[in-house]
Amino acid sequence: MRIGIIGSGFVAQTLGGKLLELGHDVTISSRDTGRRAKTGWGTELPSPEDWAREHAQRGRGAGCGSFADAATFGEVLIIATAGAHSLEALASVDASALTGKTVVDLSNPLQRSGTVTTLSVVNTTSVAEEIQAAYPEARVVKTLNTVNVAVMIDPASLGAETDMFVSGNDPAARQWVSETLLKDWLGWTSVLDLGDITAARAQEMYLPLWLRLLGALGSANINVKVVKAA
Amino acid sequence: MRIGIIGSGFVAQTLGGKLLELGHDVTISSRDTGRRAKTGWGTELPSPEDWAREHAQRGRGAGCGSFADAATFGEVLIIATAGAHSLEALASVDASALTGKTVVDLSNPLQRSGTVTTLSVVNTTSVAEEIQAAYPEARVVKTLNTVNVAVMIDPASLGAETDMFVSGNDPAARQWVSETLLKDWLGWTSVLDLGDITAARAQEMYLPLWLRLLGALGSANINVKVVKAA
């Protein structure tokens, strides 16, 4: 399948690499494909061009380009930008490139000010709802934003089954994301369907707790299992 | 121990009943102790006076009174009002009644408009932080707001170990809540200390996800277990 990723950071490169390994064609995207970016913890990443070249040398269908290039390329799109910039990145993409496509939004609207992290949109809306409102013909699905990329692509690494959440207005798109992307491709064994895209605000508002758990447990390789009384 | 509960609704009556069973003296509180209130799902509750009388007839140290009565009575206070009204309820209490006391805040700032539920304070603050700011001499601890009262008082009913979160500025108060209130009295076996009271916004911002999980799983008797990679 052809997958266009909006973004070229650590999540885009790592998830993109996993999807390439699975045999898909992946184009990541940025404003400047020659520029090396840094992760939140200061590690320098390959530039998108270097990332694509290194994967292509191993015989994989890797590419990079503008946000518009990735959107046009993908049969499915993945939003892997920082959430505060997701709409800004999409603004350079013609809406027709998203029409009818499943748009999987992984992004979180985290904004840091000193040591304090808040959400740039919250409570009455969410990044995913704003994307859906701006592109009504896209089939936006929110998922994977509640774990780091190591857990995203290898949920079994946690050593116990945990849950992934999915929301979106289009039941068929939610189903494809749940059964194909999450279960078949990435190895998730338990996916909870939270319903329409307004659930995305609940998924994004979990992030402050995720950040405190990271602090308390000293690891970002964490996730939750929902337990229900019999 | 003497425990003052700010509030007289379903949580106050049920948790209060559990603490009475354990042999403590409990005073619940409301504006009008003769008035019967309804739960969110329409069940009529005993009035605070009837609640206290019924428990007293069984030889327990139950009482009811004004918010100020409960605050003065308690060696420890529990805030079990609706979060949007917690500060309003405390406003009738002289600050000196809270000085030096552990104030356990269970409340959630849920506000319903039609079918949509949002938080009345969120993101840059929380109910617990507002209480701590208004009563700097109180030792506010946020906990138990992430489960319903059935799970609060009987975590083993879930059939698997789940986690309870605790935050607050006073380490000794967090420790007392974790070891005595949660573990010894209520039966929690895993308590995660999230640190200072600013973590309360993370605990409260989990509620929208809790509500969506309730919808998806068809039960309010739920909680999460945090899983960390080995």
PDB file of N, CA, C and O in Angstrom, chain B residues 145-174:
ATOM      1  N   ASN B 145     -10.381  10.102  42.145  1.00  0.00           N
ATOM      2  CA  ASN B 145     -11.305  10.720  41.193  1.00  0.00           C
ATOM      3  C   ASN B 145     -11.391   9.953  39.885  1.00  0.00           C
ATOM      4  O   ASN B 145     -12.266  10.252  39.066  1.00  0.00           O
ATOM      5  N   THR B 146     -10.502   8.968  39.680  1.00  0.00           N
ATOM      6  CA  THR B 146     -10.457   8.259  38.395  1.00  0.00           C
ATOM      7  C   THR B 146     -11.271   6.962  38.370  1.00  0.00           C
ATOM      8  O   THR B 146     -11.207   6.219  37.391  1.00  0.00           O
ATOM      9  N   VAL B 147     -12.004   6.711  39.447  1.00  0.00           N
ATOM     10  CA  VAL B 147     -12.880   5.527  39.489  1.00  0.00           C
ATOM     11  C   VAL B 147     -14.223   5.908  40.113  1.00  0.00           C
ATOM     12  O   VAL B 147     -14.328   6.915  40.814  1.00  0.00           O
ATOM     13  N   ASN B 148     -15.237   5.072  39.882  1.00  0.00           N
ATOM     14  CA  ASN B 148     -16.519   5.312  40.546  1.00  0.00           C
ATOM     15  C   ASN B 148     -16.443   4.805  41.991  1.00  0.00           C
ATOM     16  O   ASN B 148     -15.457   4.167  42.381  1.00  0.00           O
ATOM     17  N   VAL B 149     -17.462   5.081  42.766  1.00  0.00           N
ATOM     18  CA  VAL B 149     -17.351   4.803  44.199  1.00  0.00           C
ATOM     19  C   VAL B 149     -17.369   3.297  44.496  1.00  0.00           C
ATOM     20  O   VAL B 149     -16.756   2.848  45.473  1.00  0.00           O
ATOM     21  N   ALA B 150     -18.003   2.512  43.617  1.00  0.00           N
ATOM     22  CA  ALA B 150     -17.994   1.051  43.816  1.00  0.00           C
ATOM     23  C   ALA B 150     -16.563   0.515  43.756  1.00  0.00           C
ATOM     24  O   ALA B 150     -16.175  -0.355  44.551  1.00  0.00           O
ATOM     25  N   VAL B 151     -15.782   1.038  42.825  1.00  0.00           N
ATOM     26  CA  VAL B 151     -14.379   0.615  42.690  1.00  0.00           C
ATOM     27  C   VAL B 151     -13.528   1.236  43.802  1.00  0.00           C
ATOM     28  O   VAL B 151     -12.649   0.584  44.366  1.00  0.00           O
ATOM     29  N   MET B 152     -13.800   2.491  44.129  1.00  0.00           N
ATOM     30  CA  MET B 152     -13.066   3.162  45.224  1.00  0.00           C
ATOM     31  C   MET B 152     -12.989   2.315  46.476  1.00  0.00           C
ATOM     32  O   MET B 152     -11.933   2.170  47.074  1.00  0.00           O
ATOM     33  N   ILE B 153     -14.154   1.795  46.886  1.00  0.00           N
ATOM     34  CA  ILE B 153     -14.215   1.112  48.185  1.00  0.00           C
ATOM     35  C   ILE B 153     -14.011  -0.394  48.072  1.00  0.00           C
ATOM     36  O   ILE B 153     -13.939  -1.082  49.079  1.00  0.00           O
ATOM     37  N   ASP B 154     -13.877  -0.905  46.834  1.00  0.00           N
ATOM     38  CA  ASP B 154     -13.664  -2.340  46.652  1.00  0.00           C
ATOM     39  C   ASP B 154     -12.892  -2.592  45.358  1.00  0.00           C
ATOM     40  O   ASP B 154     -13.414  -3.172  44.404  1.00  0.00           O
ATOM     41  N   PRO B 155     -11.626  -2.165  45.331  1.00  0.00           N
ATOM     42  CA  PRO B 155     -10.847  -2.307  44.087  1.00  0.00           C
ATOM     43  C   PRO B 155     -10.707  -3.762  43.645  1.00  0.00           C
ATOM     44  O   PRO B 155     -10.596  -4.028  42.446  1.00  0.00           O
ATOM     45  N   ALA B 156     -10.761  -4.698  44.591  1.00  0.00           N
ATOM     46  CA  ALA B 156     -10.631  -6.119  44.228  1.00  0.00           C
ATOM     47  C   ALA B 156     -11.813  -6.593  43.398  1.00  0.00           C
ATOM     48  O   ALA B 156     -11.717  -7.610  42.702  1.00  0.00           O
ATOM     49  N   SER B 157     -12.925  -5.852  43.443  1.00  0.00           N
ATOM     50  CA  SER B 157     -14.111  -6.240  42.662  1.00  0.00           C
ATOM     51  C   SER B 157     -13.825  -6.231  41.160  1.00  0.00           C
ATOM     52  O   SER B 157     -14.575  -6.811  40.386  1.00  0.00           O
ATOM     53  N   LEU B 158     -12.752  -5.571  40.746  1.00  0.00           N
ATOM     54  CA  LEU B 158     -12.415  -5.550  39.320  1.00  0.00           C
ATOM     55  C   LEU B 158     -11.831  -6.887  38.859  1.00  0.00           C
ATOM     56  O   LEU B 158     -11.758  -7.156  37.660  1.00  0.00           O
ATOM     57  N   GLY B 159     -11.386  -7.712  39.797  1.00  0.00           N
ATOM     58  CA  GLY B 159     -10.889  -9.034  39.423  1.00  0.00           C
ATOM     59  C   GLY B 159      -9.430  -9.051  38.989  1.00  0.00           C
ATOM     60  O   GLY B 159      -8.883 -10.111  38.704  1.00  0.00           O
ATOM     61  N   ALA B 160      -8.806  -7.884  38.906  1.00  0.00           N
ATOM     62  CA  ALA B 160      -7.376  -7.803  38.575  1.00  0.00           C
ATOM     63  C   ALA B 160      -6.848  -6.533  39.220  1.00  0.00           C
ATOM     64  O   ALA B 160      -7.600  -5.580  39.439  1.00  0.00           O
ATOM     65  N   GLU B 161      -5.568  -6.525  39.522  1.00  0.00           N
ATOM     66  CA  GLU B 161      -4.995  -5.328  40.148  1.00  0.00           C
ATOM     67  C   GLU B 161      -4.972  -4.153  39.166  1.00  0.00           C
ATOM     68  O   GLU B 161      -4.557  -4.307  38.020  1.00  0.00           O
ATOM     69  N   THR B 162      -5.449  -3.002  39.620  1.00  0.00           N
ATOM     70  CA  THR B 162      -5.348  -1.781  38.821  1.00  0.00           C
ATOM     71  C   THR B 162      -4.646  -0.724  39.679  1.00  0.00           C
ATOM     72  O   THR B 162      -4.312  -0.970  40.833  1.00  0.00           O
ATOM     73  N   ASP B 163      -4.426   0.445  39.099  1.00  0.00           N
ATOM     74  CA  ASP B 163      -3.639   1.472  39.784  1.00  0.00           C
ATOM     75  C   ASP B 163      -4.477   2.651  40.247  1.00  0.00           C
ATOM     76  O   ASP B 163      -5.396   3.087  39.558  1.00  0.00           O
ATOM     77  N   MET B 164      -4.128   3.160  41.426  1.00  0.00           N
ATOM     78  CA  MET B 164      -4.694   4.423  41.892  1.00  0.00           C
ATOM     79  C   MET B 164      -3.577   5.460  41.901  1.00  0.00           C
ATOM     80  O   MET B 164      -2.430   5.133  42.185  1.00  0.00           O
ATOM     81  N   PHE B 165      -3.942   6.691  41.553  1.00  0.00           N
ATOM     82  CA  PHE B 165      -2.971   7.780  41.454  1.00  0.00           C
ATOM     83  C   PHE B 165      -3.127   8.726  42.637  1.00  0.00           C
ATOM     84  O   PHE B 165      -4.242   8.955  43.110  1.00  0.00           O
ATOM     85  N   VAL B 166      -2.020   9.289  43.068  1.00  0.00           N
ATOM     86  CA  VAL B 166      -2.007  10.228  44.184  1.00  0.00           C
ATOM     87  C   VAL B 166      -1.109  11.401  43.821  1.00  0.00           C
ATOM     88  O   VAL B 166      -0.032  11.199  43.263  1.00  0.00           O
ATOM     89  N   SER B 167      -1.559  12.622  44.137  1.00  0.00           N
ATOM     90  CA  SER B 167      -0.677  13.784  44.004  1.00  0.00           C
ATOM     91  C   SER B 167      -0.955  14.766  45.125  1.00  0.00           C
ATOM     92  O   SER B 167      -2.040  14.754  45.718  1.00  0.00           O
ATOM     93  N   GLY B 168       0.014  15.609  45.422  1.00  0.00           N
ATOM     94  CA  GLY B 168      -0.133  16.613  46.477  1.00  0.00           C
ATOM     95  C   GLY B 168       1.226  17.201  46.817  1.00  0.00           C
ATOM     96  O   GLY B 168       2.251  16.565  46.588  1.00  0.00           O
ATOM     97  N   ASN B 169       1.221  18.382  47.377  1.00  0.00           N
ATOM     98  CA  ASN B 169       2.495  19.059  47.659  1.00  0.00           C
ATOM     99  C   ASN B 169       3.191  18.545  48.914  1.00  0.00           C
ATOM    100  O   ASN B 169       4.389  18.739  49.076  1.00  0.00           O
ATOM    101  N   ASP B 170       2.429  17.919  49.818  1.00  0.00           N
ATOM    102  CA  ASP B 170       2.984  17.491  51.096  1.00  0.00           C
ATOM    103  C   ASP B 170       3.286  15.986  51.060  1.00  0.00           C
ATOM    104  O   ASP B 170       2.363  15.160  51.039  1.00  0.00           O
ATOM    105  N   PRO B 171       4.558  15.615  51.058  1.00  0.00           N
ATOM    106  CA  PRO B 171       4.909  14.189  50.933  1.00  0.00           C
ATOM    107  C   PRO B 171       4.313  13.334  52.050  1.00  0.00           C
ATOM    108  O   PRO B 171       3.898  12.201  51.798  1.00  0.00           O
ATOM    109  N   ALA B 172       4.245  13.865  53.272  1.00  0.00           N
ATOM    110  CA  ALA B 172       3.692  13.076  54.388  1.00  0.00           C
ATOM    111  C   ALA B 172       2.196  12.841  54.180  1.00  0.00           C
ATOM    112  O   ALA B 172       1.680  11.764  54.498  1.00  0.00           O
ATOM    113  N   ALA B 173       1.503  13.830  53.650  1.00  0.00           N
ATOM    114  CA  ALA B 173       0.067  13.672  53.382  1.00  0.00           C
ATOM    115  C   ALA B 173      -0.162  12.658  52.256  1.00  0.00           C
ATOM    116  O   ALA B 173      -1.056  11.808  52.344  1.00  0.00           O
ATOM    117  N   ARG B 174       0.659  12.742  51.209  1.00  0.00           N
ATOM    118  CA  ARG B 174       0.556  11.744  50.122  1.00  0.00           C
ATOM    119  C   ARG B 174       0.801  10.343  50.676  1.00  0.00           C
ATOM    120  O   ARG B 174       0.127   9.384  50.293  1.00  0.00           O
TER     121      ARG B 174
END
